[in-house]
XYZ file of C-alpha atoms in Angstrom:
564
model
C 63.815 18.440 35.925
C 66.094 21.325 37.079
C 69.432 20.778 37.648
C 70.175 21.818 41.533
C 73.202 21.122 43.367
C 72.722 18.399 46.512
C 71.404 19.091 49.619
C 70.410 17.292 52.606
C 66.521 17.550 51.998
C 63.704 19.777 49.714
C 62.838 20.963 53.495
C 63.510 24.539 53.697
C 65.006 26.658 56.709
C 61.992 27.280 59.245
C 61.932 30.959 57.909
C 61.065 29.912 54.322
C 58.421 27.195 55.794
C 56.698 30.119 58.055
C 56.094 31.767 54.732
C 55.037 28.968 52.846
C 52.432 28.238 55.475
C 50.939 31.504 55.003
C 50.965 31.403 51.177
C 49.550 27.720 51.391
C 45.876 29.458 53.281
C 45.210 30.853 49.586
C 46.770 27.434 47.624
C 44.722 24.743 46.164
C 44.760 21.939 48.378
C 45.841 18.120 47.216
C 45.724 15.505 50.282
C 47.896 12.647 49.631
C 47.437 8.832 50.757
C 49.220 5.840 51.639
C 51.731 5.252 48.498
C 51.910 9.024 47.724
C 52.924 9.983 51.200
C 55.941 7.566 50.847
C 56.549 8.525 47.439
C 56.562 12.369 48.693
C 58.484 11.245 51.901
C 61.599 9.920 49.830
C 61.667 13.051 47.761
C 61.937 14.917 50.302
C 64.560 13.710 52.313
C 66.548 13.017 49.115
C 65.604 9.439 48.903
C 64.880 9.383 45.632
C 68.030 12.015 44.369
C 68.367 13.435 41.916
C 65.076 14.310 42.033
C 63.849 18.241 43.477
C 59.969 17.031 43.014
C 57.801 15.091 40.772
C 58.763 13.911 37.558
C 57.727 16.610 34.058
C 56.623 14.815 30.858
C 59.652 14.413 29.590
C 61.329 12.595 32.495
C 58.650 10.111 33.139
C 58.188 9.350 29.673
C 61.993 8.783 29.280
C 62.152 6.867 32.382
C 59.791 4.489 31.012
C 61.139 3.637 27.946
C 65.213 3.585 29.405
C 65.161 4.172 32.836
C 66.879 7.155 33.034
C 66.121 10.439 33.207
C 66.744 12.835 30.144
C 70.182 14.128 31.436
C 71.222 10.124 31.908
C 71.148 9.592 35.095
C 69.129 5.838 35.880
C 66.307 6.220 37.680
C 64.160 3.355 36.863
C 60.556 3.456 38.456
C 58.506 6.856 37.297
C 57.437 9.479 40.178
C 54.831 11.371 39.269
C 52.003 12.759 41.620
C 49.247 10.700 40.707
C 45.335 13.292 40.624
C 41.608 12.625 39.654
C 40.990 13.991 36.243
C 38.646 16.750 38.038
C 41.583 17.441 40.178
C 43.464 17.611 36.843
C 41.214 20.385 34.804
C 41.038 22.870 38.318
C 45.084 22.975 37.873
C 47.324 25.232 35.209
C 51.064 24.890 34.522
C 52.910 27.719 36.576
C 50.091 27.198 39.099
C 51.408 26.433 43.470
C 49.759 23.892 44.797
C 49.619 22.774 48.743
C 50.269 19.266 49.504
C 49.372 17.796 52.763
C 48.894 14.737 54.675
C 45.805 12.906 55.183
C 45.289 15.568 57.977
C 45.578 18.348 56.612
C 49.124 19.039 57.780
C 51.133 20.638 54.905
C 54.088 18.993 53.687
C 55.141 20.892 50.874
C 53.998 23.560 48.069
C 54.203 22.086 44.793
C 55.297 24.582 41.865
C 53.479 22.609 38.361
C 55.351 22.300 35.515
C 53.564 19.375 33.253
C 49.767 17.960 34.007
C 48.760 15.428 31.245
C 46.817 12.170 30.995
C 48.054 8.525 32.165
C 48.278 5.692 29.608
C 47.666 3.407 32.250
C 48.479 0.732 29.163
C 51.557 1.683 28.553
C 53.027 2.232 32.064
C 51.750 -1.311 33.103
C 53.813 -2.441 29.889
C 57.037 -0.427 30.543
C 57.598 -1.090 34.460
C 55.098 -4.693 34.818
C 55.934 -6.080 31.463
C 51.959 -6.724 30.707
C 49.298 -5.089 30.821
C 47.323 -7.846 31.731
C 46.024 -7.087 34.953
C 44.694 -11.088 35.872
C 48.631 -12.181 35.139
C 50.337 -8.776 37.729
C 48.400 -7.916 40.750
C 50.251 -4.262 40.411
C 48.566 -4.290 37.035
C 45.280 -4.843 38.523
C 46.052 -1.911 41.253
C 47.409 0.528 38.199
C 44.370 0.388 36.174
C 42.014 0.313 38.347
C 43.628 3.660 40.342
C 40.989 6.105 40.394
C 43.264 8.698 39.294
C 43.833 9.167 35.465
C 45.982 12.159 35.182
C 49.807 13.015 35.950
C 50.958 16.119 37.635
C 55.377 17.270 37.557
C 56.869 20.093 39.156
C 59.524 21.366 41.748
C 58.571 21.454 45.748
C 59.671 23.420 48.554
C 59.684 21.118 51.524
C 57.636 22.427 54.445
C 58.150 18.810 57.166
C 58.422 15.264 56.506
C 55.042 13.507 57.079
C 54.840 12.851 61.140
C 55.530 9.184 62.210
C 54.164 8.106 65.905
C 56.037 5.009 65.608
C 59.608 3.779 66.219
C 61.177 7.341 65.771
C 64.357 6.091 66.489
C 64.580 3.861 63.380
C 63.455 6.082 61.115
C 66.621 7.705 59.648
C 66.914 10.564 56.440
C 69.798 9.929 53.969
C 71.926 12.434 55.858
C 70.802 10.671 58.794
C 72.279 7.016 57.799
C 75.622 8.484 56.142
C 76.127 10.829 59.232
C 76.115 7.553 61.249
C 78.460 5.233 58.819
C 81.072 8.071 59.148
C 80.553 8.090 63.245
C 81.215 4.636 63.152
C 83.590 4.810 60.697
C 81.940 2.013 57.711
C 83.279 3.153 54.065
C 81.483 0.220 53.153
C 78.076 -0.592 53.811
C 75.608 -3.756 52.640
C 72.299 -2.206 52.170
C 69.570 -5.284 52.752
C 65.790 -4.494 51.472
C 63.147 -6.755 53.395
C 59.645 -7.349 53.875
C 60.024 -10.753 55.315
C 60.395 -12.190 58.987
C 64.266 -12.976 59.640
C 65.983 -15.622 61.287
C 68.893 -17.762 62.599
C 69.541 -18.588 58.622
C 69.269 -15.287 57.542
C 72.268 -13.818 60.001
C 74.468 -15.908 58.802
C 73.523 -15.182 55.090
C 74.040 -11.427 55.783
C 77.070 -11.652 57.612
C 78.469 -13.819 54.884
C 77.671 -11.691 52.575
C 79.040 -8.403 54.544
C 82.465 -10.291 55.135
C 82.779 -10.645 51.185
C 82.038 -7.345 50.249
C 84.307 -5.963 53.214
C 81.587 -3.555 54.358
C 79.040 -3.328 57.402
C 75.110 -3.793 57.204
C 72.006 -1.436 57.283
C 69.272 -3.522 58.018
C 66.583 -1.452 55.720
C 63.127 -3.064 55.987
C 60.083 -1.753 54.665
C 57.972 0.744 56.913
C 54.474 -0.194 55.943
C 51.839 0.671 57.963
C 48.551 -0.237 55.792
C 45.998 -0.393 58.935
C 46.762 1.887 62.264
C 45.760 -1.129 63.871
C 47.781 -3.912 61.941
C 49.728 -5.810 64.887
C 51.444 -8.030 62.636
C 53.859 -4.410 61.318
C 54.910 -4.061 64.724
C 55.340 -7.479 65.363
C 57.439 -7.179 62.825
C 59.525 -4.510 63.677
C 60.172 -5.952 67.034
C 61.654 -8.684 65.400
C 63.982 -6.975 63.610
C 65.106 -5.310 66.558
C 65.460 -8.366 68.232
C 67.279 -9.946 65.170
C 70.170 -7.297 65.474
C 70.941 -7.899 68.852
C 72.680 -10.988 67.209
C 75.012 -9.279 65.222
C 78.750 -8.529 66.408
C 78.855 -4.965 67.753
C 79.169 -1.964 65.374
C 78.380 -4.250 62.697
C 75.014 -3.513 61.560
C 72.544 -0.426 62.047
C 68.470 -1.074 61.685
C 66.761 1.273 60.014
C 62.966 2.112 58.306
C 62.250 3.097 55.160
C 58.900 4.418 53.731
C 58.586 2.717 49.944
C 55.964 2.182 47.879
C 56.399 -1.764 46.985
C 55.579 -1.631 43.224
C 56.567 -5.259 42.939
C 58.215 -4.820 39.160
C 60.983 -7.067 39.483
C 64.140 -6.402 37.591
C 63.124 -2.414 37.785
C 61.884 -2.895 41.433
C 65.201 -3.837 42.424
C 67.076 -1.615 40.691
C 65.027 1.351 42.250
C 65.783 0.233 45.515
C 69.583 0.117 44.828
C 69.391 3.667 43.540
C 67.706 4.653 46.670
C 70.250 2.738 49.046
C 72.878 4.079 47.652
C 71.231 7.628 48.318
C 70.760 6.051 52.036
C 75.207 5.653 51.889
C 74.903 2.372 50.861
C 77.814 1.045 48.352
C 76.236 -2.341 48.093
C 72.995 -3.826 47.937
C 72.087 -7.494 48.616
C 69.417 -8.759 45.840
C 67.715 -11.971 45.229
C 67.328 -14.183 42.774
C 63.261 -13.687 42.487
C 63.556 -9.883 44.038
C 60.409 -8.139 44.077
C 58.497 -10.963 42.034
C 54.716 -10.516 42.927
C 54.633 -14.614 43.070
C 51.563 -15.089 41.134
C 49.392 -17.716 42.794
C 51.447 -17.225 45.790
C 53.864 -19.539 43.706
C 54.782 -18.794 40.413
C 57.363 -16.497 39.754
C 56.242 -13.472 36.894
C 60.014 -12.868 35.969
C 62.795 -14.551 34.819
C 65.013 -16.143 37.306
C 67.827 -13.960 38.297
C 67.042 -10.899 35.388
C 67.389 -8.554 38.996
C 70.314 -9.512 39.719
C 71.551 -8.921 35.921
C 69.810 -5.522 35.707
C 71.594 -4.006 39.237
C 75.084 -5.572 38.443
C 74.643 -4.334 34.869
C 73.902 -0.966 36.027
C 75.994 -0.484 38.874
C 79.009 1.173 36.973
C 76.314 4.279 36.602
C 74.566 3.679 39.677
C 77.620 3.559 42.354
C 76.164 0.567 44.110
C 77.504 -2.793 43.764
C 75.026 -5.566 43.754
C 75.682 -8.813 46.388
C 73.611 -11.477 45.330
C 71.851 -13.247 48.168
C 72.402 -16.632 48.679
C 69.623 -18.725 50.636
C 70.806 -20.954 53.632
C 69.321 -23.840 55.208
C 70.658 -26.087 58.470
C 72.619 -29.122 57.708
C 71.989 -31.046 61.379
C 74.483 -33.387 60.891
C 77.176 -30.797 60.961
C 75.476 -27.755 62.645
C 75.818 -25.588 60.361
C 74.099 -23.451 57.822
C 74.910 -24.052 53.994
C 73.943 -22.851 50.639
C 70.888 -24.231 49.630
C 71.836 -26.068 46.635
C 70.280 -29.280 43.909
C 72.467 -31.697 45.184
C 72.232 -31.576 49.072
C 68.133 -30.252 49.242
C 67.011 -33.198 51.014
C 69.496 -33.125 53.592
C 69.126 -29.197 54.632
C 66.590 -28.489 56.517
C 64.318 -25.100 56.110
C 60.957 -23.939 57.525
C 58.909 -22.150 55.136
C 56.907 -19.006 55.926
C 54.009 -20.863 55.471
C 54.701 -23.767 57.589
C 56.351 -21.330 60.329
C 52.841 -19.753 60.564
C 51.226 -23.156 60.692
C 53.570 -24.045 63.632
C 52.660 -21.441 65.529
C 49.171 -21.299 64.956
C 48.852 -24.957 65.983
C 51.285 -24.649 68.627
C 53.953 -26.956 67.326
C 57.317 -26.456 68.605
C 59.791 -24.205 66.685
C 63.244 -25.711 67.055
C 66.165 -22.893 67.784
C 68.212 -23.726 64.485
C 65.807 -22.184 62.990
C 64.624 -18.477 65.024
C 65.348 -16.696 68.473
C 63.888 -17.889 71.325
C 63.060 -13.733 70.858
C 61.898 -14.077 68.155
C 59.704 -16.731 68.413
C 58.207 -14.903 71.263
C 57.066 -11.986 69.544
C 55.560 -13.909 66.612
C 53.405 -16.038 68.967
C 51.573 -12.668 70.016
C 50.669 -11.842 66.967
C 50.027 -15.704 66.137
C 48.887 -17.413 68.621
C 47.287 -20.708 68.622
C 44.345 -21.245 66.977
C 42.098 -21.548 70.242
C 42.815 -17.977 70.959
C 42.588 -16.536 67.841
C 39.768 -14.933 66.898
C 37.664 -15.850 63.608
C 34.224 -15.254 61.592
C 31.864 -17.886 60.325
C 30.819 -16.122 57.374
C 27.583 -17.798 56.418
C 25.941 -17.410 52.793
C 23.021 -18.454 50.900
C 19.433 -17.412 49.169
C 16.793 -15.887 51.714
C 15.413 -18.569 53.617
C 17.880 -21.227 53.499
C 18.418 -21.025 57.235
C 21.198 -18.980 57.723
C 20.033 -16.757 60.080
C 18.439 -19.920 62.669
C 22.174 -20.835 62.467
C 23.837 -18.237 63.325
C 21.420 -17.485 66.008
C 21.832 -21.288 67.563
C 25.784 -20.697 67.144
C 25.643 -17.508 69.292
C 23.845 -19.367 71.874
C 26.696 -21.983 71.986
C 29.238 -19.394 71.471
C 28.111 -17.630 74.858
C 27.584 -21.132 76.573
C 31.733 -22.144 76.374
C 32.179 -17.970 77.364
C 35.924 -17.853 75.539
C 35.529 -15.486 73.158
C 33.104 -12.741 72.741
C 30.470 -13.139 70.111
C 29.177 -10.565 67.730
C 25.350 -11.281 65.320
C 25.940 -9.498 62.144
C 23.024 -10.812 60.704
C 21.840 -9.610 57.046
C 18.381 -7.911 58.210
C 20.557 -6.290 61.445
C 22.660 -5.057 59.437
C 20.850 -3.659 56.398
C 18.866 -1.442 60.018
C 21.796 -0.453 61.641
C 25.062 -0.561 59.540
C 23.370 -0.055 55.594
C 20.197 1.596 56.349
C 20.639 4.032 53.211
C 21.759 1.683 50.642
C 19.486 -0.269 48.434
C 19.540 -3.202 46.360
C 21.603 -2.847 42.905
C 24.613 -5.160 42.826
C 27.099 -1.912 43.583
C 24.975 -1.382 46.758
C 25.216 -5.040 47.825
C 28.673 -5.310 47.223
C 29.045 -2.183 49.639
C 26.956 -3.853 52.059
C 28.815 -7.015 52.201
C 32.085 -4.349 52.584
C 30.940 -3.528 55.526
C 30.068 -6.740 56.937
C 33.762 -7.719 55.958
C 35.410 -4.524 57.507
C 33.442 -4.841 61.322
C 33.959 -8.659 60.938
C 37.891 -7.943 60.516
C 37.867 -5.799 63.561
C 36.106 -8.201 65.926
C 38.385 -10.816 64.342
C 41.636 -8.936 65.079
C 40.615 -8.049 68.563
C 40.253 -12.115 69.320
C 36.511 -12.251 69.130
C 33.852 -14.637 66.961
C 32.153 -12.893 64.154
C 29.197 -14.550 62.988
C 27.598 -13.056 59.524
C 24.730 -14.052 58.071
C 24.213 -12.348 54.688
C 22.338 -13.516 51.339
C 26.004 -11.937 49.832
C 25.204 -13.088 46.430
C 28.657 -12.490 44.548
C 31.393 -14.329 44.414
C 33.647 -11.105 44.328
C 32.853 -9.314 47.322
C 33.166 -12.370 49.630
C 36.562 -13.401 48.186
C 36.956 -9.868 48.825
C 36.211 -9.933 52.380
C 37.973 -13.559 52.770
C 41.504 -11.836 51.942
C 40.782 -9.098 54.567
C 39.711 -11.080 57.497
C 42.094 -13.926 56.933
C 44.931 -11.613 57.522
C 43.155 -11.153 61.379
C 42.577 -14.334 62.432
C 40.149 -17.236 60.977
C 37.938 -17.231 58.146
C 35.257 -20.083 57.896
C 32.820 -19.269 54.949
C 29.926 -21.685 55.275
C 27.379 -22.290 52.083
C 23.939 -22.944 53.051
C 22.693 -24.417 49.657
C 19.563 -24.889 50.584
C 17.431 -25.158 47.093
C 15.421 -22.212 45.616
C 12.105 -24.507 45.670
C 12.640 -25.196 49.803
C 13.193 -21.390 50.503
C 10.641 -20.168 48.704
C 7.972 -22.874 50.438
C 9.246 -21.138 53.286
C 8.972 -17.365 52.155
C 7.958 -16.036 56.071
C 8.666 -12.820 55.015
C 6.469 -13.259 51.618
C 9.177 -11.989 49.691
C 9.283 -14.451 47.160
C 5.677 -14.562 46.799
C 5.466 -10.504 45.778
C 8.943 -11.078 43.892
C 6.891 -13.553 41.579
C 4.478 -11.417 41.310
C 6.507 -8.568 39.905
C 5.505 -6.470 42.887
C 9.047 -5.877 44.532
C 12.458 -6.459 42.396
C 15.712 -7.058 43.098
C 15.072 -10.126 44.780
C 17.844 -12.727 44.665
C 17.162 -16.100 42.728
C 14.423 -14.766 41.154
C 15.453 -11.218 39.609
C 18.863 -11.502 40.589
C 21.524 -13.769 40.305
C 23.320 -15.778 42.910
C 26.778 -17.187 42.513
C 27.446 -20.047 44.471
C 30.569 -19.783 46.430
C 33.778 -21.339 44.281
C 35.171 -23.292 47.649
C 33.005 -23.225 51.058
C 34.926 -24.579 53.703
C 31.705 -25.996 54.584
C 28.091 -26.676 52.849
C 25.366 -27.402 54.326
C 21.474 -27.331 52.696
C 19.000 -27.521 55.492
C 16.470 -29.222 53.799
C 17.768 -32.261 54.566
C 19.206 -31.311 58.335
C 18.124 -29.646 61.169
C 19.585 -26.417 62.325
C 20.925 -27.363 65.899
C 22.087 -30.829 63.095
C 23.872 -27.994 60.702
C 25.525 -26.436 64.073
C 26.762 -29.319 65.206
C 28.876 -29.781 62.098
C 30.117 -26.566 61.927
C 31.198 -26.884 65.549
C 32.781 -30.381 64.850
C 34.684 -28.291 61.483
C 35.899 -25.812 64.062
C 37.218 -28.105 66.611
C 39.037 -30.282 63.557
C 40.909 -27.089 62.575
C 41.665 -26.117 65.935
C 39.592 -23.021 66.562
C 37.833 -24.464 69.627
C 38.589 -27.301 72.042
C-alpha cells in the first residue's frame, strides 16, 4: 500500500477521467457486482481510508492475522478485489485494468500490484472464526464464491457507481464532515442499522447522544439486493420518518453502501473505522453486533467481545465506542427503561417477529411502541394476509395428482376473482420456461430455480402462484422457500401419494418404459426423491379425491389468513 497524503476521494479532476476513458477502450475489462460495487464505492470516496485501492499480499495477509495493515494502522476486514481464476491467469502485475459497473460504465482503472490464490480456509478462520460453513452462513457464502483468486493494486477514480435512489441521503465522507462543521457538531454518534426503528429506539439514541455530548448520523445500510425489493424502500421511508422525531439540528440521516460480512467483533470494528472516516467520533455498538444469529436465534459470538474489541481499539482508531443499551416501555410509568433481569416481565417490547405478525394479521400496533408514520409505511409493504400475495408450491412423484390440483385450485382461484392466478405447472414449464434443459439433478435443480424466481415475482406483485413440479430435492425447494417467503406467502404442499398408486396410473407410460430401461432419469425409479423435511400440508390422493385434497388446502389457507 503506498503511502499518499488524504484527499477527499480516488476520483480524479474531469481532465484526468477524460483520459482514462480513452485509455480504458484498449484495457481489460472486470465488471463488478453487488458486494464489490460497495466495496469499490467506499474506496473511493475514502470510506475505507487509508486505503488508495485494493489491498497487495502483504496487507491482506497482515490484516488477517492482526488487523492492521503493515504500517499499523487497524483496519480489520481484508479488501481485496475478488476474480475467477481464468480472470486471474489473463492478468500480469504492472498490468491497468478497467473496472466498471454491471453496465459497463467505468468506475475506475485499476493499476495491479499482487494477483495470488485465496485460502478460502484460512480467511473464513481469521475474520468468521470457523471454517465451518453449516455453523457461519458467511462461511457458506466465502467458500462457495465462485472466485478463487485475489487481485491488489492502486486506482484512479473515474465516478462513483450511479444511484437512482434517494440521492439526497447518500453522502461521501467529505460530504458528512462538510455538514457537521455547517451545523457546527464537534461531536457526532455514528449509529450502524439494518433494522426497522421505533419509539424505543429514539429514546435509546438520544440517551446515548446526551452522554457522549455529541449529535447523531443516522447511518443505515443501503442495500439494494433486488431492483424490485419494496421492503428497502419501505425501509428507508421509515427512517426518514423516524428523524422527523428528533429535536432540530440534532441528527442527520444518511446511506451507506457496505458489504454486511456479519463477523462480529471484526464486523464492528470495521464499521467504526469507517464512521469515523464518515466524521464520526463515536460509534454506538451492541452487545450481539453483527452476530449472523444462527438459527435465527443463537448467537455465534461471545456476548459483548464487540464492544471489547472497538473500546479496546479506539485509542488507535479515534472513535469512541457507546455501547447501546436496549429499551422497553414500562406502562405503569410511561416511560422507556433499560431492559434489565430484574424488571423483564414488567417492560413491555414487540419483537420483530411478532411486529410482522401484527401486521400481517392486522392486529393493532399500540403507539408506545412505533409512529403512527411509521406504522403506515410498514403496512404497505405488509399488509394483511388477505392481500398478500402467495404460492402453493405443490410437490410429489409423477402421477400423484398434483397437477388435477392445481388445475381445480385455479378454477376456484378465478371463481372468488381477488387475486390473479398464475399455472406453473411442471410439463408447462419444462415447454415454455426450461425447454433446453434436461434431466440430471443440476438441470432439475435449475428448473425448479426458475419456478422459484417467476413464483417470487407473481408473489411480490400480490398475485397466487400455483406450481406443480415433481421437484425431487430437498435443496432446491428450501431454496426457493427462503426466496418467495421474503414476497409474500409460501404454502409447500406434499402430495405423497405412493410409488405403487402412481405408477397404476402411468397415463403418460412413463413408468412403464422407465421399468423397462427404455427412458432414464425417471424419478422413483432411477432417481431419487426426497420427501419434503416439513410440508405445511400432505396430502396422498389415493385415499382422497382431488376437489377432497382442494378443499383442505383451501380450509389451510383460510386458517392462516390468506383468504376469507
Amino acid at each position: 500500500m503506498s503511502t499518499i497524503e488524504y484527499s477527499e476521494s480516488l476520483i480524479v479532476h474531469f481532465r484526468r477521467a477524460e483520459i482514462l476513458r480513452q485509455e480504458a477502450l484498449t484495457l481489460q475489462n472486470i465488471d463488478l457486482y453487488g458486494r464489490q460495487l460497495a466495496d469499490i464505492e467506499l474506496l473511493l470516496n475514502r470510506g475505507m481510508y487509508p486505503l488508495d485501492g485494493y489491498m497487495n499480499r502483504e496487507n491482506y495477509e497482515a490484516v488477517l492475522d492482526t488487523m492492521r495493515l503493515v504500517d499499523g494502522t487497524v483496519f480489520p476486514m481484508p479488501i481485496s478485489l475478488d476474480v475467477t481464476e481464468k480472470t486471474a491467469h489473463t492478468l500480469e502485475i504492472g498490468q491497468r485494468v478497467a473496472l466498471n459497473d454491471q453496465e459497463g460504465v467505468l468506475l475506475a482503472v485499476l493499476t495491479i500490484s499482487d494477483i495470488w490464490p485465496m485460502d478460502k480456509d484460512r480467511e473464513a478462520e481469521a475474520v468468521y472464526g470457523t471454517r465451518d460453513a453449516s455453523l457461519h452462513p458467511e462461511v457458506q457464502s466465502l467458500l462457495e464464491r465462485e472466485t478463487d483468486w485475489y487481485v491488489g493494486g492502486t486506482m484512479e477514480g473515474v465516478s462513483l457507481p450511479v444511484h437512482y435512489d434517494f440521492q439526497d441521503l447518500r453522502f461521501t465522507p467529505s460530504e458528512t464532515v462538510r455538514r457537521f462543521t455547517m451545523n457546527g457538531w464537534r461531536k457526532v454518534l455514528g449509529f450502524h442499522t439494518d433494522d426497522y426503528l421505533h419509539c424505543a429506539h429514539r429514546e435509546m439514541v438520544l440517551t446515548a447522544a446526551r452522554r457522549a455530548g455529541a449529535a447523531i448520523l443516522l447511518h443505515p445500510v443501503a442495500d439494494l439486493s433486488h431492483p424490485g425489493d419494496l421492503d428497502y424502500y419501505t425501509q428507508v421511508r421509515c427512517y426518514q420518518h423516524f428523524v422527523d422525531k428528533f429535536p432540530p439540528n440534532m441528527i442527520l440521516l444518511g446511506l451507506m453502501p457496505l458489504a454486511g460480512r456479519k463477523s462480529g467483533p471484526r464486523a464492528a470494528l470495521s464499521q467504526a473505522v469507517i464512521r469515523k472516516n464518515f466524521g464520526c467520533s463515536h460509534f454506538m455498538v451492541a452487545e450481539d453486533h453483527a452476530d449472523p444469529f444462527i438459527n435465527g436465534n443463537d448467537r455465534f459470538y461471545p456476548r459483548g467481545a464487540a464492544q471489547e474489541l472497538v473500546a479496546e481499539m479506539a485509542p488507535k482508531t479515534g472513535i469512541e465506542m457507546v455501547p447501546q443499551i436496549d429499551l422497553g416501555y414500562l406502562p405503569e410509568k410511561k416511560i422507556y427503561v433499560e431492559i434489565s433481569a430484574d424488571q423483564k416481565e414488567q417492560v413491555e417490547t414487540i419483537s420483530s417477529k411478532e411486529l410482522q405478525r401484527r401486521l400481517t394479521s392486522g392486529i393493532y400496533i399500540p403507539e408506545w411502541f412505533s409512529y403512527p408514520e411509521v406504522v403506515q409505511e410498514l403496512q404497505r409493504t405488509f399488509p394483511p394476509r388477505s392481500k398478500q400475495g402467495f404460492t402453493v408450491f405443490m410437490t410429489g412423484l409423477s402421477g400423484s395428482g398434483k397437477s388435477t390440483i392445481a388445475r381445480v385450485l385455479l378454477v376456484k382461484f378465478l371463481e372468488m376473482r381477488d387475486r390473479p392466478v398464475t399455472l406453473l405447472d411442471g410439463d408447462i414449464v419444462r415447454k415454455n420456461l426450461s425447454s433446453e434443459l434436461t434431466f440430471t439433478k443440476e438441470h432439475r435443480n435449475l428448473n425448479i430455480t426458475r419456478i422459484g424466481f417467476v413464483a417470487s415475482e407473481i408473489t411480490k406483485n400480490g398475485g397466487i402462484a400455483l406450481c406443480a413440479p415433481i421437484a425431487p430435492y430437498e435443496g432446491s425447494r428450501q431454496a426457493n422457500r427462503d426466496l418467495i417467503s421474503r414476497r409474500g406467502g409460501y404454502i409447500e404442499v406434499y402430495v405423497s401419494t405412493p410409488l405403487e398408486v402412481c405408477e397404476a396410473r402411468d397415463r403418460k407410460g412413463l413408468y412403464a418404459r422407465a421399468r423397462a430401461g427404455i427412458v432414464k432419469g425417471v424419478t422413483g425409479i432411477t432417481d431419487p426423491y426426497d420427501p419434503p423435511k416439513n410440508p405445511d400440508i400432505e396430502i396422498d390422493t389415493s385415499e382422497i379425491t382431488p376437489m377432497e385434497a382442494v378443499q383442505e388446502i383451501l380450509l389451510y389457507l383460510q386458517q392462516q389468513g390468506y383468504i376469507v
